[in-house]
mmCIF file with all atom_site columns, C-alpha atoms in Angstrom:
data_model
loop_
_atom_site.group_PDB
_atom_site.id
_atom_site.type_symbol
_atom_site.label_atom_id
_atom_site.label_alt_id
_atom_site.label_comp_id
_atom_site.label_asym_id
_atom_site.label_entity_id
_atom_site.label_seq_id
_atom_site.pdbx_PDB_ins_code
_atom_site.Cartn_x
_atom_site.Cartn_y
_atom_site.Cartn_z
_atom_site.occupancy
_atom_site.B_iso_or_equiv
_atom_site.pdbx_formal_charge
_atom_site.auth_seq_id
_atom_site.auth_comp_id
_atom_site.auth_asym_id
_atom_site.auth_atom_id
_atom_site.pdbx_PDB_model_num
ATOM 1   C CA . UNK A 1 1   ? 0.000   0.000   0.000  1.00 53.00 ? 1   UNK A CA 1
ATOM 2   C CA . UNK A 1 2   ? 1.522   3.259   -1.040 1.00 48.00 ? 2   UNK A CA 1
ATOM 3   C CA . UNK A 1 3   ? 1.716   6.371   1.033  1.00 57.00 ? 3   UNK A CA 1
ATOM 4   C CA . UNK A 1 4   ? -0.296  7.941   -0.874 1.00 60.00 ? 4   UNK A CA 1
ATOM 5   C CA . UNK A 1 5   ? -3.597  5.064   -1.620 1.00 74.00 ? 5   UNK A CA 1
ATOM 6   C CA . UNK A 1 6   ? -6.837  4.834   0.624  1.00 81.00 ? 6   UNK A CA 1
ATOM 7   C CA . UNK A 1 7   ? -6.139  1.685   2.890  1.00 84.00 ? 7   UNK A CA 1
ATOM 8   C CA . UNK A 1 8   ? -8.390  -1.058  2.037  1.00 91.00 ? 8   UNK A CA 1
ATOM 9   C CA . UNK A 1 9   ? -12.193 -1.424  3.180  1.00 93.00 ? 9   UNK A CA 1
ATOM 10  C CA . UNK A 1 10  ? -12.300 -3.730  6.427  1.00 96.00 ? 10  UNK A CA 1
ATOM 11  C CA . UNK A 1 11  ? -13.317 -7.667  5.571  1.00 97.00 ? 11  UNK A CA 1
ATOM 12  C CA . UNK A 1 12  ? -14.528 -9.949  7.908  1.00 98.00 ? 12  UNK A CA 1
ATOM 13  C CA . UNK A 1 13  ? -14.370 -13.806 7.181  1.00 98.00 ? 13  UNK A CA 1
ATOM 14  C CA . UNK A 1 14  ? -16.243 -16.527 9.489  1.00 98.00 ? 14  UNK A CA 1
ATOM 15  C CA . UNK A 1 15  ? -14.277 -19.069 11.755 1.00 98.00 ? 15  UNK A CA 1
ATOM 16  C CA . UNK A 1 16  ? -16.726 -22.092 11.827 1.00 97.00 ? 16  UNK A CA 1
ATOM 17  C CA . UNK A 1 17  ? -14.693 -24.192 9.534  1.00 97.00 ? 17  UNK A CA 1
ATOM 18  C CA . UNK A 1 18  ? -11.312 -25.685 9.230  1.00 96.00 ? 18  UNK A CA 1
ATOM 19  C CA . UNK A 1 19  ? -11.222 -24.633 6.200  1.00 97.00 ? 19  UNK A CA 1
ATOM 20  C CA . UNK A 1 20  ? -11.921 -20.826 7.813  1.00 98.00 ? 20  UNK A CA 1
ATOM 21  C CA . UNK A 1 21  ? -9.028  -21.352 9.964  1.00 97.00 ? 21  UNK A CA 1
ATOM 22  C CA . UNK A 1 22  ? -7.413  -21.307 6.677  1.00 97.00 ? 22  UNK A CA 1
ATOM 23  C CA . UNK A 1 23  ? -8.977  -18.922 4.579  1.00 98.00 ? 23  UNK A CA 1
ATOM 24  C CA . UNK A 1 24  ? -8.489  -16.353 7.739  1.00 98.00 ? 24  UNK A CA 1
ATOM 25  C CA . UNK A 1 25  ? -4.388  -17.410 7.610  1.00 97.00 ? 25  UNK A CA 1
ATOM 26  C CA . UNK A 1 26  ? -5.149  -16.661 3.500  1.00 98.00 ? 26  UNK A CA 1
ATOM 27  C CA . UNK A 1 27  ? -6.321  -13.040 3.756  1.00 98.00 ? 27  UNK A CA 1
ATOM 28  C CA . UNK A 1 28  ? -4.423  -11.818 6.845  1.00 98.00 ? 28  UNK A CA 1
ATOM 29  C CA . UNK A 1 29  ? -1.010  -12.805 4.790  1.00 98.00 ? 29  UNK A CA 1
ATOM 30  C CA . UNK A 1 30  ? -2.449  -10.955 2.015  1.00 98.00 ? 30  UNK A CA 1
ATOM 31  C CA . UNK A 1 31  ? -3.281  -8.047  3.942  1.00 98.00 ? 31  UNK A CA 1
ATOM 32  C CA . UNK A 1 32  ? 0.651   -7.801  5.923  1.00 98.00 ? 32  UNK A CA 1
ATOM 33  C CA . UNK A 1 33  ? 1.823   -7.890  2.303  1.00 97.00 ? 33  UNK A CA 1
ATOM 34  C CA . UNK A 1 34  ? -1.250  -5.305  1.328  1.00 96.00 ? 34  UNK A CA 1
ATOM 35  C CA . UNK A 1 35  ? 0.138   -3.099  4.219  1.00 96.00 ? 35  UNK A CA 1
ATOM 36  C CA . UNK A 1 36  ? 3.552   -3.401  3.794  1.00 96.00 ? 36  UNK A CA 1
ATOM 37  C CA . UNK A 1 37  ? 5.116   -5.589  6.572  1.00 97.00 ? 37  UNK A CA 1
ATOM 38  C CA . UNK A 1 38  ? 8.505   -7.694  6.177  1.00 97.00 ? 38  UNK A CA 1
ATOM 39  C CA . UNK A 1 39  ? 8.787   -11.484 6.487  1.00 97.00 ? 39  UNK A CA 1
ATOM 40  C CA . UNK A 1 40  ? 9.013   -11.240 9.978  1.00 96.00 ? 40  UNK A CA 1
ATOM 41  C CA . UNK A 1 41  ? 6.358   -9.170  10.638 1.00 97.00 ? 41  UNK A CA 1
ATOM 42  C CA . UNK A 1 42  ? 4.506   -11.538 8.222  1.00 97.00 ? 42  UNK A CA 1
ATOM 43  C CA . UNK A 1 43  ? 4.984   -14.146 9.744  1.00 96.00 ? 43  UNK A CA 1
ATOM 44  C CA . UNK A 1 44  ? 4.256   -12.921 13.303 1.00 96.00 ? 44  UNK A CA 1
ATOM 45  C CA . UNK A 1 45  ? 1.108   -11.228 12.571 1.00 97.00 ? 45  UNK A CA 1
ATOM 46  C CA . UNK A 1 46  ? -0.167  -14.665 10.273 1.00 97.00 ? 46  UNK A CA 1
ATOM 47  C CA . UNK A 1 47  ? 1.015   -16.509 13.627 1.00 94.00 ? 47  UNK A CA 1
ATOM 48  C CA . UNK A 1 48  ? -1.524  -14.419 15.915 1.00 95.00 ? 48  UNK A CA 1
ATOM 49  C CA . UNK A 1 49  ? -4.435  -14.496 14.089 1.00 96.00 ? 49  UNK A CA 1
ATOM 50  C CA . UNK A 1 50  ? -3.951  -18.108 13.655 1.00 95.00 ? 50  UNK A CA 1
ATOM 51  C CA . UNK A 1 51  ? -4.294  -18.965 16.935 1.00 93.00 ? 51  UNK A CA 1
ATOM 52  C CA . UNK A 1 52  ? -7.234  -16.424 17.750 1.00 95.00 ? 52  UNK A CA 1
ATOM 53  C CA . UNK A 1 53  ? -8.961  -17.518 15.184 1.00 96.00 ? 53  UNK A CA 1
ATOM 54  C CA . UNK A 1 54  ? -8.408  -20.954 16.156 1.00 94.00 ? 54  UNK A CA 1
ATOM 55  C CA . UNK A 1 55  ? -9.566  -19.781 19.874 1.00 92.00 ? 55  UNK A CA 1
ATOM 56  C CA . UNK A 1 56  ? -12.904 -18.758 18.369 1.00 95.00 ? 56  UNK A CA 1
ATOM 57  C CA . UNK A 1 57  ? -13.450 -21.905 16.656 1.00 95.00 ? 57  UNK A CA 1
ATOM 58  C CA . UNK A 1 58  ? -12.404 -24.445 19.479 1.00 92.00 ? 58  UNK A CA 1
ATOM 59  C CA . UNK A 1 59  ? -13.647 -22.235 22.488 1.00 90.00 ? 59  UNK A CA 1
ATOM 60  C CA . UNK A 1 60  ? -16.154 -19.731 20.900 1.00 93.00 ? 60  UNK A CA 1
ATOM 61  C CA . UNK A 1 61  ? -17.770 -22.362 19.111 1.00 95.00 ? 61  UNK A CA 1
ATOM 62  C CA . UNK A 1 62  ? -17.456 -19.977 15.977 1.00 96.00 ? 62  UNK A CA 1
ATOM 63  C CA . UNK A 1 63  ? -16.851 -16.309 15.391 1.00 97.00 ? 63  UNK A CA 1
ATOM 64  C CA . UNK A 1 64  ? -15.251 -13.614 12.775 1.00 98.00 ? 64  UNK A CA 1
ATOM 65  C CA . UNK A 1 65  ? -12.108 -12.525 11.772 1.00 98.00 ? 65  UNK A CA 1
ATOM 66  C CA . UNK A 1 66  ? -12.307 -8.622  10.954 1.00 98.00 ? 66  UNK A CA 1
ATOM 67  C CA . UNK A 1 67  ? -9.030  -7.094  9.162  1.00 98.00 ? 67  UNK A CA 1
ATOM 68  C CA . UNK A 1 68  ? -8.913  -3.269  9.496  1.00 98.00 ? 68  UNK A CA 1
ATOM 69  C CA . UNK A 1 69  ? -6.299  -1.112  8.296  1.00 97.00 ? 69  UNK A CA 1
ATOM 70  C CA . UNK A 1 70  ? -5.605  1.465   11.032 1.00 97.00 ? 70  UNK A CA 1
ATOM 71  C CA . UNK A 1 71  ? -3.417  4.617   10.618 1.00 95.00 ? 71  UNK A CA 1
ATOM 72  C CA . UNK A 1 72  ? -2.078  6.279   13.803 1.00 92.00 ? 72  UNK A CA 1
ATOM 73  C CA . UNK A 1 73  ? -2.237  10.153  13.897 1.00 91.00 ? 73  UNK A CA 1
ATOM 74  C CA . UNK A 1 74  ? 1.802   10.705  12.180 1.00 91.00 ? 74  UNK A CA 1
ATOM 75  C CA . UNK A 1 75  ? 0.475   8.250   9.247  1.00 90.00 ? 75  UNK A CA 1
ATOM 76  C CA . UNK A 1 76  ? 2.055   4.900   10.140 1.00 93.00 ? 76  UNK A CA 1
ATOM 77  C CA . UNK A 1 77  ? -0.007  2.483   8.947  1.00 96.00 ? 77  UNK A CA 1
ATOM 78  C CA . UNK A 1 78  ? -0.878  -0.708  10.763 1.00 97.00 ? 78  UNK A CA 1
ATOM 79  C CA . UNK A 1 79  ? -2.965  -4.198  10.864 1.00 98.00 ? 79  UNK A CA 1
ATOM 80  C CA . UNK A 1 80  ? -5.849  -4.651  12.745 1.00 98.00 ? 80  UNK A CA 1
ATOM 81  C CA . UNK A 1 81  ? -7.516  -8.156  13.258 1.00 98.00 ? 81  UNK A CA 1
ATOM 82  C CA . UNK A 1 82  ? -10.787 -8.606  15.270 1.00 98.00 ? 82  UNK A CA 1
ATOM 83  C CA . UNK A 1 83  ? -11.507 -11.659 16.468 1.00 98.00 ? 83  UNK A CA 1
ATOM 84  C CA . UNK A 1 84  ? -15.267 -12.270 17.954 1.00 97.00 ? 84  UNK A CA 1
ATOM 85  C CA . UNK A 1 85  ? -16.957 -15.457 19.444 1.00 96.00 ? 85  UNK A CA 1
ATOM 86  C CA . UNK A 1 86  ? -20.295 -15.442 20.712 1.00 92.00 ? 86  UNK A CA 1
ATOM 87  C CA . UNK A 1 87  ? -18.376 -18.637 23.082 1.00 93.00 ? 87  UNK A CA 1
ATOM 88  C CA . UNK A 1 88  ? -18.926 -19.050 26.890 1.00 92.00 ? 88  UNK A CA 1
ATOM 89  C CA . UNK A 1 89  ? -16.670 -16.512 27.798 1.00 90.00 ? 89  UNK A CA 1
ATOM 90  C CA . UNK A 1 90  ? -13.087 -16.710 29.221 1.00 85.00 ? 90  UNK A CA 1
ATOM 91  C CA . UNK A 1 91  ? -13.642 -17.704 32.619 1.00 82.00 ? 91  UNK A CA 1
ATOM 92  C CA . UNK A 1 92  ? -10.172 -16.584 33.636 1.00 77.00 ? 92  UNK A CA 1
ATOM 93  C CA . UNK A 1 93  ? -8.229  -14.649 31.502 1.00 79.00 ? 93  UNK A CA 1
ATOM 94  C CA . UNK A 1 94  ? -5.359  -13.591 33.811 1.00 77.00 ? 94  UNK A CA 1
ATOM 95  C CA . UNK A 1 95  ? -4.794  -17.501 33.860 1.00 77.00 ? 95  UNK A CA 1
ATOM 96  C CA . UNK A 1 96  ? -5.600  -17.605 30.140 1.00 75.00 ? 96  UNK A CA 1
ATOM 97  C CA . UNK A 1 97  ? -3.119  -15.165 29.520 1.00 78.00 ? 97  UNK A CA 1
ATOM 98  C CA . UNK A 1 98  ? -0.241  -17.204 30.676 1.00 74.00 ? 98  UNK A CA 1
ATOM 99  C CA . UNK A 1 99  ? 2.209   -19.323 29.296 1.00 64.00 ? 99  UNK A CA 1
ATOM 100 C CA . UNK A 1 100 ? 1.196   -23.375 29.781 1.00 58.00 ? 100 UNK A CA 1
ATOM 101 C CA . UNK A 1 101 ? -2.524  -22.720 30.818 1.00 54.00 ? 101 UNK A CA 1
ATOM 102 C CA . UNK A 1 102 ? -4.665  -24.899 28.358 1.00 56.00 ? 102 UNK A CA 1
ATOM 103 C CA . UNK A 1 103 ? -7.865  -26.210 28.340 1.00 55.00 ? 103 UNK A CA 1
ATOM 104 C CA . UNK A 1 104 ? -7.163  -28.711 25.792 1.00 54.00 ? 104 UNK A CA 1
ATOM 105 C CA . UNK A 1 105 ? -4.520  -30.232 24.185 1.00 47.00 ? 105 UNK A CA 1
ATOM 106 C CA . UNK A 1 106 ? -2.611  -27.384 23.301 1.00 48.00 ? 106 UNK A CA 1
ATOM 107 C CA . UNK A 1 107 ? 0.208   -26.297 24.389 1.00 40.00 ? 107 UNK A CA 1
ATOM 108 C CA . UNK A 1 108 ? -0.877  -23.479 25.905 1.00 41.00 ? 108 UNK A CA 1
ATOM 109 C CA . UNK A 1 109 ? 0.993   -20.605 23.733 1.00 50.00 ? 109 UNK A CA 1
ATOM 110 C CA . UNK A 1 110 ? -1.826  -19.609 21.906 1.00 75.00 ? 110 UNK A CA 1
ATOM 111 C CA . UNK A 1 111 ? -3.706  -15.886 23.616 1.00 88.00 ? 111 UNK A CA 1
ATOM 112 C CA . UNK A 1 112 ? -0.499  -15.171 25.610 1.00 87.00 ? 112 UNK A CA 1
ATOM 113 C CA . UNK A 1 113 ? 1.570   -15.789 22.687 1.00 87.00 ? 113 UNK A CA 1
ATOM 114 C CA . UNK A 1 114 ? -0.412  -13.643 20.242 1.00 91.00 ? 114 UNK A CA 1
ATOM 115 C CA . UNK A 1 115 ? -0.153  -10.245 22.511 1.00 92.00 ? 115 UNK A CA 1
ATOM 116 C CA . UNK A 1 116 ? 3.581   -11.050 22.642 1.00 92.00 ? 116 UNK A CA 1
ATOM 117 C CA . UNK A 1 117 ? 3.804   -11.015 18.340 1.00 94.00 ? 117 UNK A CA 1
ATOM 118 C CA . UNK A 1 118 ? 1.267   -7.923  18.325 1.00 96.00 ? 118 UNK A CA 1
ATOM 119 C CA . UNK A 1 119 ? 1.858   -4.308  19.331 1.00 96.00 ? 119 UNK A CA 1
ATOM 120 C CA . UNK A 1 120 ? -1.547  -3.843  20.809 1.00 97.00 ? 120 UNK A CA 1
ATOM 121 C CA . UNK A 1 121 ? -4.116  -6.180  22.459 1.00 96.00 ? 121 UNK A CA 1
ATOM 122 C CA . UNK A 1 122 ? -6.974  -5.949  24.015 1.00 96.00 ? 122 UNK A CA 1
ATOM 123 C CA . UNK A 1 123 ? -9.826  -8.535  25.303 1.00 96.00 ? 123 UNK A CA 1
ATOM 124 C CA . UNK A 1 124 ? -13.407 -7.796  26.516 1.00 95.00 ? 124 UNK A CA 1
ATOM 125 C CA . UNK A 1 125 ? -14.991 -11.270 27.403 1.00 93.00 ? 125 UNK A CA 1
ATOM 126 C CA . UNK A 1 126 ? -17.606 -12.623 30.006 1.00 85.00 ? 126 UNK A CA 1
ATOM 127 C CA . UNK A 1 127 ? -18.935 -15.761 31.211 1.00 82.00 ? 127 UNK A CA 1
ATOM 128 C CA . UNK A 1 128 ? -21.956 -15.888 28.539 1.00 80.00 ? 128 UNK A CA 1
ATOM 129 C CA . UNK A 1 129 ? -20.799 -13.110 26.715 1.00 88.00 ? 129 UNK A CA 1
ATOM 130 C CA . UNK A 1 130 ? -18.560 -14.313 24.477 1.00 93.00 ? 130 UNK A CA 1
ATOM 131 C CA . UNK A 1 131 ? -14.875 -12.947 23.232 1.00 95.00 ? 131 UNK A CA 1
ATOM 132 C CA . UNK A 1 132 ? -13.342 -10.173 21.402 1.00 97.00 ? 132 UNK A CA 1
ATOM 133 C CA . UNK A 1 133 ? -9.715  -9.836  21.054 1.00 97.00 ? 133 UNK A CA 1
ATOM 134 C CA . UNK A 1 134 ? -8.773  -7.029  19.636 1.00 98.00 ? 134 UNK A CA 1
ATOM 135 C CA . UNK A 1 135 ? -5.118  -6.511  18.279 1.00 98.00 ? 135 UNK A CA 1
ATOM 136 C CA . UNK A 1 136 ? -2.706  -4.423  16.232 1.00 98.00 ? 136 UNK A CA 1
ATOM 137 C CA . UNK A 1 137 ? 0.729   -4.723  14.417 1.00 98.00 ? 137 UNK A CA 1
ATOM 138 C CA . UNK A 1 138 ? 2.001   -1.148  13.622 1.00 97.00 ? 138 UNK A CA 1
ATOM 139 C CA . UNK A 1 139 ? 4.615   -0.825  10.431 1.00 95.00 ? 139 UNK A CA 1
ATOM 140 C CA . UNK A 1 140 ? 8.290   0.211   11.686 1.00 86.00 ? 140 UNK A CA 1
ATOM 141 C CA . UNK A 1 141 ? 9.254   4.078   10.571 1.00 75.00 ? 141 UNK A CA 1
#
């Protein structure tokens, strides 16, 4: 994306599939390439919404993927990827959030691991209200 071009409309894709999991891997590599972001950054931002998006689908019983592409007041563009589940909630997220905790066979990397590869995160969630993850990957200067 040049300096200079409107960032793309937001997109939202479903998690209820497999085949989601990997549509949403799909469009979020497009969109670090879109953006501007270097193999690492690639492959770190690809990495998060992989496992959120595997979160919603395994926990949340479902949800959406929503790719926005943010600019901060100097200009710097950035990724944005919402995540929503409609799940039962994260019971205990400060547990959640660290490294090991599972609730299946995982290995327990997955929400703790994504805010380490993003610049921003945040998650609202609720027993019975569901999830959103919210998190951002700003381009270097």
């Amino acid at each position: 994306m040049t300096e200079d071009r409107r960032p793309p409309a937001p997109a939202t894709y479903p998690v209820g599939t497999e085949e989601d999991l990997l549509s949403v891997r799909h469009a979020v590599r497009a969109a670090t390439v879109e953006v501007g972001f270097g193999l690492v950054d690639q492959t770190r931002v690809v990495t998060a919404a992989s496992e959120l998006a595997r979160n919603a689908f395994v926990h949340g019983g479902g949800g959406t993927v929503t790719l926005e592409y943010p600019r901060d007041p100097r200009g710097r563009r950035g990724l944005r990827l919402i995540v929503k589940d409609e799940g039962p909630g994260i019971v205990d997220l400060d547990a959640a959030l660290t490294d090991g905790f599972t609730t299946g066979a995982g290995l327990g990397h997955g929400l703790g691991g994504a805010r380490r590869l993003m610049d921003e995160f945040t998650v609202r969630t609720g027993p019975g209200e569901g999830t959103v993850v919210v998190v951002t990957r700003w381009l270097a200067w």
